[in-house]
Structure formats: C-alpha cells, structure tokens
PDB file of C-alpha atoms and ligand atoms in Angstrom:
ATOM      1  CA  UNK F1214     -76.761  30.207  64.210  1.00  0.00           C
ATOM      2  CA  UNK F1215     -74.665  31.219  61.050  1.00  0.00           C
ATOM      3  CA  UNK F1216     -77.466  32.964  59.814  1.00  0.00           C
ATOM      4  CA  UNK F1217     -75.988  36.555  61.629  1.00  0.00           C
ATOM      5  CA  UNK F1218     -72.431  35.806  59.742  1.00  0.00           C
ATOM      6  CA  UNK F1219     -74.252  36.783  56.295  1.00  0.00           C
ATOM      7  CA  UNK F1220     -74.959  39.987  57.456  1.00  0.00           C
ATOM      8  CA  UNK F1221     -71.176  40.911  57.721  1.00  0.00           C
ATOM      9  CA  UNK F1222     -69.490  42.598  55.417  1.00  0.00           C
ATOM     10  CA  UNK F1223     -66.158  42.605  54.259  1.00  0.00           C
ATOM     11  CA  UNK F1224     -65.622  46.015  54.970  1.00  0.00           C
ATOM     12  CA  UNK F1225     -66.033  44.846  58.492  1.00  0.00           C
ATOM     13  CA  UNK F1226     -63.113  42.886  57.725  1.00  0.00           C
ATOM     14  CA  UNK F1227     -60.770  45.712  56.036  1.00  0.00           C
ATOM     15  CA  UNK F1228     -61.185  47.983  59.304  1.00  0.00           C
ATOM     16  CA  UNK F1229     -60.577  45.001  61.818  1.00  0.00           C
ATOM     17  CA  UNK F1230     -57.882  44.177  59.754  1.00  0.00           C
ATOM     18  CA  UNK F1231     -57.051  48.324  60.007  1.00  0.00           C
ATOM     19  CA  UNK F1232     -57.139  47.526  63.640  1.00  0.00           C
ATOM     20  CA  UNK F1233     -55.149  44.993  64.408  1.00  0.00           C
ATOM     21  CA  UNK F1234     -52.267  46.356  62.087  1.00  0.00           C
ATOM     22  CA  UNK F1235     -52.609  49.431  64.107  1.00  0.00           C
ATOM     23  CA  UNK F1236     -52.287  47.730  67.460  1.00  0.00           C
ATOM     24  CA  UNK F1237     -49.678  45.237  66.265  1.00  0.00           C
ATOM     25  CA  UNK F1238     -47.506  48.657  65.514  1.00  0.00           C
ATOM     26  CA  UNK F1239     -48.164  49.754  68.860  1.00  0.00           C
ATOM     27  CA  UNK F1240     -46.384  46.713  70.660  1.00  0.00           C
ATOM     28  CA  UNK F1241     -43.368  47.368  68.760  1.00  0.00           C
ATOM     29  CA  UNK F1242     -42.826  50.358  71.247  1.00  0.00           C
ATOM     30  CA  UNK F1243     -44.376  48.900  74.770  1.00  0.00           C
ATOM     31  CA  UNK F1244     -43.708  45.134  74.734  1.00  0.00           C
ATOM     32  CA  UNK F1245     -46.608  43.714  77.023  1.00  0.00           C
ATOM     33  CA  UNK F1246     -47.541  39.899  77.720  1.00  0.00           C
ATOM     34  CA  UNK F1247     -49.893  38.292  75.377  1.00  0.00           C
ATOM     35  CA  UNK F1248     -53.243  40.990  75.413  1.00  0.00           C
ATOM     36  CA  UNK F1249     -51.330  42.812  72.998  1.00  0.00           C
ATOM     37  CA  UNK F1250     -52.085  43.564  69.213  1.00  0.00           C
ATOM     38  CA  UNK F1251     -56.028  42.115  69.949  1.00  0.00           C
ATOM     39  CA  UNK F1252     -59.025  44.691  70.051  1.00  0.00           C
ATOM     40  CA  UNK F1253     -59.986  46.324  72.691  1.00  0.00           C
ATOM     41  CA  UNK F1254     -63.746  45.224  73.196  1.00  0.00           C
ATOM     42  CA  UNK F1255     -66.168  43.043  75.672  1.00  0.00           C
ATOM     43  CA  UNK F1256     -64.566  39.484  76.256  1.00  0.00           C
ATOM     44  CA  UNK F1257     -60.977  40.785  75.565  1.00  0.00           C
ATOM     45  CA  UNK F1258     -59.413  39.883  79.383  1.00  0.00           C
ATOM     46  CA  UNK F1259     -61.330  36.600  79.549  1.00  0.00           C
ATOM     47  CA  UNK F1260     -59.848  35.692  76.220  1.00  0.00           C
ATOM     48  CA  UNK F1261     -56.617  37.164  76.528  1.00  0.00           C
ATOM     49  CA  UNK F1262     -56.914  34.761  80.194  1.00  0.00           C
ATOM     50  CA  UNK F1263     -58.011  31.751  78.739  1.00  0.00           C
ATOM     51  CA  UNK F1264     -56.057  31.741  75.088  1.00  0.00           C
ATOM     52  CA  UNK F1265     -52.501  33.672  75.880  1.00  0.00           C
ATOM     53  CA  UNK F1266     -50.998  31.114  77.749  1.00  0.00           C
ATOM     54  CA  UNK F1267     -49.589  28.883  75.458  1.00  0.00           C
ATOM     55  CA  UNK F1268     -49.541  30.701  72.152  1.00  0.00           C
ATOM     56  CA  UNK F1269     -50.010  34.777  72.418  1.00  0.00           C
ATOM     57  CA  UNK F1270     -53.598  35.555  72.538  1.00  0.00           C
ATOM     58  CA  UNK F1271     -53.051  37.362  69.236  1.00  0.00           C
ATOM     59  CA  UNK F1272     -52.776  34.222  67.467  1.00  0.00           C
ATOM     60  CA  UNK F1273     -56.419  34.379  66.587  1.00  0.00           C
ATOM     61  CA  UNK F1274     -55.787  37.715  65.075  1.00  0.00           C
ATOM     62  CA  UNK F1275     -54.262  35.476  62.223  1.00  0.00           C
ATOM     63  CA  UNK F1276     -57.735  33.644  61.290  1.00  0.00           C
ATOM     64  CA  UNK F1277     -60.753  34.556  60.503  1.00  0.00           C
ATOM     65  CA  UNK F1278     -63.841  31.915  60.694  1.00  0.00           C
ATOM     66  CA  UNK F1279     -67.679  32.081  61.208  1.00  0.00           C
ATOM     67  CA  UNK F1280     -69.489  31.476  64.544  1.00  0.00           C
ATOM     68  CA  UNK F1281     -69.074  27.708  63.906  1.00  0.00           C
ATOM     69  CA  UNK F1282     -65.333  28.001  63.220  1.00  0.00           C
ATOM     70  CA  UNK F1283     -64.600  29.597  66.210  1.00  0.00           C
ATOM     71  CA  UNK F1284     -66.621  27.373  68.527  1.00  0.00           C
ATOM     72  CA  UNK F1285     -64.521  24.654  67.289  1.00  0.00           C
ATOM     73  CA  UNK F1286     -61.590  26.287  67.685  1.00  0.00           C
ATOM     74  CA  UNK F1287     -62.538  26.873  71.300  1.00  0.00           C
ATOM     75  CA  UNK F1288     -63.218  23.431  71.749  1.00  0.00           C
ATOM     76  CA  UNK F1289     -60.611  22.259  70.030  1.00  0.00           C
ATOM     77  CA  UNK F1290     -57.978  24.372  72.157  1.00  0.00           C
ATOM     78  CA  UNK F1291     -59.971  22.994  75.346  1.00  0.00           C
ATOM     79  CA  UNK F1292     -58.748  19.657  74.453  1.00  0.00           C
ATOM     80  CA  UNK F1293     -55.131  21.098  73.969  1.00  0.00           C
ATOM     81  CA  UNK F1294     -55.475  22.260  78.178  1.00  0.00           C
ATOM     82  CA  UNK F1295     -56.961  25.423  77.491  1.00  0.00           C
ATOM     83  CA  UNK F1296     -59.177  26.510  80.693  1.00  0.00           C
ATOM     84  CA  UNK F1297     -62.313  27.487  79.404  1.00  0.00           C
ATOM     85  CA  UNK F1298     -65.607  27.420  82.136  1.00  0.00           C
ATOM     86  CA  UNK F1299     -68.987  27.042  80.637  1.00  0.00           C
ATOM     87  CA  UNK F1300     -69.616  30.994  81.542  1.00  0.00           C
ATOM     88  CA  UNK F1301     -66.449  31.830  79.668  1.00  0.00           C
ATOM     89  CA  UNK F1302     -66.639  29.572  76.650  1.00  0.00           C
ATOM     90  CA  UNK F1303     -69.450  31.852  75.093  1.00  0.00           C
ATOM     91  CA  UNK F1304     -67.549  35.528  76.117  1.00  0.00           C
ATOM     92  CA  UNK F1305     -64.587  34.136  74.053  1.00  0.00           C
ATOM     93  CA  UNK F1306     -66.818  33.351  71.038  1.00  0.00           C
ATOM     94  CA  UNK F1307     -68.715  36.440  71.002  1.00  0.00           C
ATOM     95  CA  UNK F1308     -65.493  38.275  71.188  1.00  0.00           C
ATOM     96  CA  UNK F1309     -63.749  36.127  68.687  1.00  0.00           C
ATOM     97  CA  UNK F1310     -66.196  35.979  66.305  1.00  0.00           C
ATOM     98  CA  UNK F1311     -67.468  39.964  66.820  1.00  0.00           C
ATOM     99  CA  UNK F1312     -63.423  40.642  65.434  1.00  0.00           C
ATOM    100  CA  UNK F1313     -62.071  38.079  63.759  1.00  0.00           C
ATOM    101  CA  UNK F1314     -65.041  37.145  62.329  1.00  0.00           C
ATOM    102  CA  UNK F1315     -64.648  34.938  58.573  1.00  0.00           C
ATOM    103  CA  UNK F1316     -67.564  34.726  55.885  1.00  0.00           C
ATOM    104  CA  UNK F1317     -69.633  31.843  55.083  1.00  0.00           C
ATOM    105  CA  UNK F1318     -71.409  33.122  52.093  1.00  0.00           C
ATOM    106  CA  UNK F1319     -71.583  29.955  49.222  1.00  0.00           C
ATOM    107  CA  UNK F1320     -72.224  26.813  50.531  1.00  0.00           C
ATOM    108  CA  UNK F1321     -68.494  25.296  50.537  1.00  0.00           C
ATOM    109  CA  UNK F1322     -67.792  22.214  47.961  1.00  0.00           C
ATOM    110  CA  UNK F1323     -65.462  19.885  49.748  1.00  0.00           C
ATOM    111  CA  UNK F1324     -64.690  17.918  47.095  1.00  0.00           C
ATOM    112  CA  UNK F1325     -63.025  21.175  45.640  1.00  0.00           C
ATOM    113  CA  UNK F1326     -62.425  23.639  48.368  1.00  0.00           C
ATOM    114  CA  UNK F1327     -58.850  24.843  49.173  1.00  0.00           C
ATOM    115  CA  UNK F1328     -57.041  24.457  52.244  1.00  0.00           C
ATOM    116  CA  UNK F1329     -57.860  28.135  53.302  1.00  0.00           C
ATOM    117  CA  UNK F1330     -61.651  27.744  52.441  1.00  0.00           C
ATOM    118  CA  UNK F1331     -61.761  24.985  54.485  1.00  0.00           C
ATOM    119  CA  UNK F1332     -60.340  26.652  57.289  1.00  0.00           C
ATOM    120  CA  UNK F1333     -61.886  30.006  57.188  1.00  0.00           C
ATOM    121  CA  UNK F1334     -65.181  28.933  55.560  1.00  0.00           C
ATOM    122  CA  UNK F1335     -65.371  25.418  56.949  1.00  0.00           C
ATOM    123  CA  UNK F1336     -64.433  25.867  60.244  1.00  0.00           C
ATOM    124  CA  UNK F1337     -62.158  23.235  60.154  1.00  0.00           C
ATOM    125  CA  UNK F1338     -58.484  23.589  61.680  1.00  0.00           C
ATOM    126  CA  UNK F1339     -55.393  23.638  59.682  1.00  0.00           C
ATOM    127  CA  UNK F1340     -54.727  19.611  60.347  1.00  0.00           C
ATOM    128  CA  UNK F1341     -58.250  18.987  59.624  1.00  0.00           C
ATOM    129  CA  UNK F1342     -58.401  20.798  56.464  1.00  0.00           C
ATOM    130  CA  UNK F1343     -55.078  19.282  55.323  1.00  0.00           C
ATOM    131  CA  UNK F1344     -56.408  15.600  56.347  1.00  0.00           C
ATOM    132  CA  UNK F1345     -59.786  16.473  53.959  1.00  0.00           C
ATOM    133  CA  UNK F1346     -57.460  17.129  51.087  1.00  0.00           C
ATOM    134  CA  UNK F1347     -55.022  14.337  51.616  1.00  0.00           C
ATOM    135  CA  UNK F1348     -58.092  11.954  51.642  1.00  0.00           C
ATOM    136  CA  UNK F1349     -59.260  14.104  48.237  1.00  0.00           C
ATOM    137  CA  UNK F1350     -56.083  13.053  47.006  1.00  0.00           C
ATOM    138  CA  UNK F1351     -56.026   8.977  47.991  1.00  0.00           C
ATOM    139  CA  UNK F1352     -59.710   7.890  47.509  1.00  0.00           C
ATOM    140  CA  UNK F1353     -60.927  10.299  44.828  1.00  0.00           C
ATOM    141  CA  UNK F1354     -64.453  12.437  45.355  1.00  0.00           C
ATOM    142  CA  UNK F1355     -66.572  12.259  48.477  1.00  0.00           C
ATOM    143  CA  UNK F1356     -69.985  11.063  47.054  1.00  0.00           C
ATOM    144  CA  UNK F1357     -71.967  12.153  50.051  1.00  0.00           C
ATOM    145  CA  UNK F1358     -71.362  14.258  53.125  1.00  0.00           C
ATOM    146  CA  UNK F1359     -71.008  10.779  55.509  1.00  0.00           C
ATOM    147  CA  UNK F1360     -68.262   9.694  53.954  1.00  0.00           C
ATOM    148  CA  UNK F1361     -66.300  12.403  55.514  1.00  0.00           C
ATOM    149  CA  UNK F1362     -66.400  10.297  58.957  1.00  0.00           C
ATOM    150  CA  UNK F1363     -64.029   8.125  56.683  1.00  0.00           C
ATOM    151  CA  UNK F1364     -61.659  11.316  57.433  1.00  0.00           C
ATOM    152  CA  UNK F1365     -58.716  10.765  59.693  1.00  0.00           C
ATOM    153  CA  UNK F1366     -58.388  13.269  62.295  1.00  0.00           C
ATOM    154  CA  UNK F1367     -61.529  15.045  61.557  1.00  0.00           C
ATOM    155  CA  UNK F1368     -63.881  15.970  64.083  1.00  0.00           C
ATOM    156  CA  UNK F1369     -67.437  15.259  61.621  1.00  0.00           C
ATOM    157  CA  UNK F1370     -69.265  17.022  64.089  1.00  0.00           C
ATOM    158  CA  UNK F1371     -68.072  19.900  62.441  1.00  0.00           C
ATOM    159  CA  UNK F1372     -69.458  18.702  59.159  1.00  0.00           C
ATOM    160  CA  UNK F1373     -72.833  17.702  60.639  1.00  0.00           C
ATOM    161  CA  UNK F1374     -73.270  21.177  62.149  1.00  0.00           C
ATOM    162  CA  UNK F1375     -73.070  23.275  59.202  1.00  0.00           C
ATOM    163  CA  UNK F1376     -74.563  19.968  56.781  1.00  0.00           C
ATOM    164  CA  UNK F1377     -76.564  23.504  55.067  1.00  0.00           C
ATOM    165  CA  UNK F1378     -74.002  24.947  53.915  1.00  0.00           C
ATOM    166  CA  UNK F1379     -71.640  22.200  52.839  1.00  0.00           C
ATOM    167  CA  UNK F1380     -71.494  20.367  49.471  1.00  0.00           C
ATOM    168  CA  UNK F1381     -69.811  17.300  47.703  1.00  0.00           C
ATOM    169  CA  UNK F1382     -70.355  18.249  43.854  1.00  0.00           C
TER     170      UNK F1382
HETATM  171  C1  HEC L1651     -52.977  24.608  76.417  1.00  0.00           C
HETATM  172  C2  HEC L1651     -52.370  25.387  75.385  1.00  0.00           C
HETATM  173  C3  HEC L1651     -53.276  26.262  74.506  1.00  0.00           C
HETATM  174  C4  HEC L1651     -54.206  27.169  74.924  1.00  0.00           C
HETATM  175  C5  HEC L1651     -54.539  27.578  76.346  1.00  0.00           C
HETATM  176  C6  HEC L1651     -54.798  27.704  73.718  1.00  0.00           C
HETATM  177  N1  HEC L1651     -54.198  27.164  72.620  1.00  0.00           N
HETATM  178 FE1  HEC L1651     -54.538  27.709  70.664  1.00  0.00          FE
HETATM  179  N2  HEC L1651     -53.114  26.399  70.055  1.00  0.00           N
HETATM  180  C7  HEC L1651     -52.384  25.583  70.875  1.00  0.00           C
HETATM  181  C8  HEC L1651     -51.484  24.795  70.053  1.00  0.00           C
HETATM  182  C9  HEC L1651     -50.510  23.753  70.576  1.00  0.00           C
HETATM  183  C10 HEC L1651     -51.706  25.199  68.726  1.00  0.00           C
HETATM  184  C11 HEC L1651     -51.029  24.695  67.465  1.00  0.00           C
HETATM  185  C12 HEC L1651     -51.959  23.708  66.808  1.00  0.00           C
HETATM  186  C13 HEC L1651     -51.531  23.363  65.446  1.00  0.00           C
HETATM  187  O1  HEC L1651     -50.752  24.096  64.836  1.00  0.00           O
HETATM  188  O2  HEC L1651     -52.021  22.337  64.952  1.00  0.00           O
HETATM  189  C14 HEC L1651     -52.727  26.223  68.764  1.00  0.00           C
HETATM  190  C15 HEC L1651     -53.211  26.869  67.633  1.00  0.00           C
HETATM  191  C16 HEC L1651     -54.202  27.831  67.639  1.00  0.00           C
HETATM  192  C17 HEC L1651     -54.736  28.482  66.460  1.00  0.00           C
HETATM  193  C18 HEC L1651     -54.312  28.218  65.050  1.00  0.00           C
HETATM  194  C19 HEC L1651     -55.119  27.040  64.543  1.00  0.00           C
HETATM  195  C20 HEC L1651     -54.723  26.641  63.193  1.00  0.00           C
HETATM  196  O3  HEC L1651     -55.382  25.749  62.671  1.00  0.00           O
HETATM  197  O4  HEC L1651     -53.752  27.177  62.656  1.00  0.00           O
HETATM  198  C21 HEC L1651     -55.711  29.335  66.877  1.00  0.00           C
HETATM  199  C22 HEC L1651     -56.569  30.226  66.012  1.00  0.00           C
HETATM  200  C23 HEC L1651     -55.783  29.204  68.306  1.00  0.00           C
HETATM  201  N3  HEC L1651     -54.860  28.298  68.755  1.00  0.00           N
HETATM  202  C24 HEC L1651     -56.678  29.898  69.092  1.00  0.00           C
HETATM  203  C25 HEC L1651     -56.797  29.727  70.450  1.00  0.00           C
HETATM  204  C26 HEC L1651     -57.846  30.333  71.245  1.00  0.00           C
HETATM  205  C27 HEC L1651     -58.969  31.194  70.694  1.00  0.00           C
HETATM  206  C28 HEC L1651     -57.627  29.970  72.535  1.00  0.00           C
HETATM  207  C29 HEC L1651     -58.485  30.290  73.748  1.00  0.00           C
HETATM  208  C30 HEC L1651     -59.806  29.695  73.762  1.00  0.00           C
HETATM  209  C31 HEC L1651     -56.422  29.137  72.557  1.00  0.00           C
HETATM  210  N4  HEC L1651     -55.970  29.014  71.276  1.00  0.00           N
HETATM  211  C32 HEC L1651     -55.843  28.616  73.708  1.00  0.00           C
HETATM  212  C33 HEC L1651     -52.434  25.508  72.246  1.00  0.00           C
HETATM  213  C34 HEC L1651     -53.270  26.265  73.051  1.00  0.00           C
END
C-alpha cells in the first residue's frame, strides 16, 4: 500500500506546492466558500463536500502525509462528524493523497522522530504525535513497537499498519 508513495518525488511536491500558492492568490480577489485554494482534479467536490464544513477544505493543503496518513486522517475526521460514505471515503484519499501527498522514504525512529516527522511521515495527527513525545519525555525509550499501546490518545492501529517502516532504535 505505501509502496506507490516511494515513487514520488519531491519535485512533485515543489509544483503542488506551486499550485496551491497560486490558487490561494486567486481567492484573495473572488472570495468563494471552502473549495477554494485546493487543486482542481478528480475527487475535488466530494472532498470539498465532505471536509469544508467545519474547517475550510483547504486545511489539508497545510499537510502533507503518505497514503496511510491520510486514511487516518479521514477516519479520524469521521469520528469528529465528518460524513464520509464507504464510496466516498476512497475518492477523498485518492485525491488527498494524489496532491498533498507526504514521503515515507526511511523507516521513521520513534524513539527520535520530531513532531513533524511524526505527523507527515508517521501518519499520526498533531495530538498524537505530541502524546508520542510527551511519553518520550516521562518513561524514557520505547524498547519495542507494543509499547506504544502504552500511548495515551494514540490510535496503535496506526503503528501496526505501517510496523515496516517504523523503528524504536
Ligand atoms: C465535523 C467537523 C469536521 C469535518 C467535517 C472535517 N474535519 Fe478536519 N478537523 C476538525 C477539527 C475539529 C480539527 C482540529 C483538530 C485538532 O486540531 O486537533 C480538524 C483538523 C484537521 C486537520 C489538521 C490535523 C492536524 O493534526 O493538524 C486536517 C488535515 C483535517 N482536519 C482534514 C480534514 C479532511 C481531509 C476532512 C474530510 C474527510 C475533514 N478534515 C473534515 C473537524 C472536522
């Protein structure tokens, strides 16, 4: 499932970034509801549907994550009351992940990895990541992957779905 992520490049990343700088300028002129400032691109309306209700859909402009991160992210906002069908749920990803896509080259070292890494390489949200490194910071190294359930807050399905490319060094 990540394996499609290491093809990316982050040139990719430079011209969405291009993109969405270019788009964000255009709103300062014709100020529309929530659509604005994302890509134009398959999934768009569904996504600007389902995630531009409580935040402005361009929020995800802001992060970039891999497949994984994403799907979590969906789920994640599902639990918030975001109104996402089972058809819908994998229009958004594509679409999130085809722009806003982050890279998941190294496998990530959690008992080092920054807040940011954990986000955009880990997958985990900004709370999560914070609760990883607050943990870090109270009970010393994580020995083995498990004792991340130990995590407050943390959803460890996240860590058992990308167990290849995660660490504890
Ligand atoms: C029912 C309301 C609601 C809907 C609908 C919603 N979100 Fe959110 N979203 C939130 C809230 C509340 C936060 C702030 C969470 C936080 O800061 O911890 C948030 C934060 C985010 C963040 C930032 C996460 C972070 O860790 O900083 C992203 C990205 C995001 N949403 C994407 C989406 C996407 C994609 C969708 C559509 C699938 C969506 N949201 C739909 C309520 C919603």
């Amino acid at each position: 499932m990540c394996s499609w992520t290491f093809r990316m490049s982050g040139a990719l990343g430079l011209i969405l970034a291009a993109a969405v700088a270019l788009a964000a300028g255009q709103e300062s002129q014709v100020s529309r509801p929530s659509g604005e400032g994302l890509p134009d691109g398959p999934g768009k309306d569904v996504t600007v549907r389902a995630c531009g209700t409580c935040h402005e859909g361009r929020r995800a402009a802001s992060v970039r994550l891999t497949r994984d991160g994403w799907a979590a992210v969906i789920e994640d906002m599902q639990q918030r009351g975001a109104k996402v069908s089972e058809q819908e749920f994998p229009v958004i990803l594509d679409y999130l992940t085809t722009h806003f896509l982050g890279e998941a080259l190294q496998p990530l070292n959690l008992n080092t990895a920054s807040q940011i890494d954990l986000e955009a390489a880990g997958g985990l949200l900004r709370r999560e990541a914070a609760a990883v490194i607050r943990y870090r910071e109270q009970h010393g190294r994580f020995k083995t992957l498990d004792d991340l359930k130990n995590v407050p807050g943390l959803d460890f399905k996240k860590i058992e779905n990308r167990r290849d490319s995660l660490v504890v060094m």
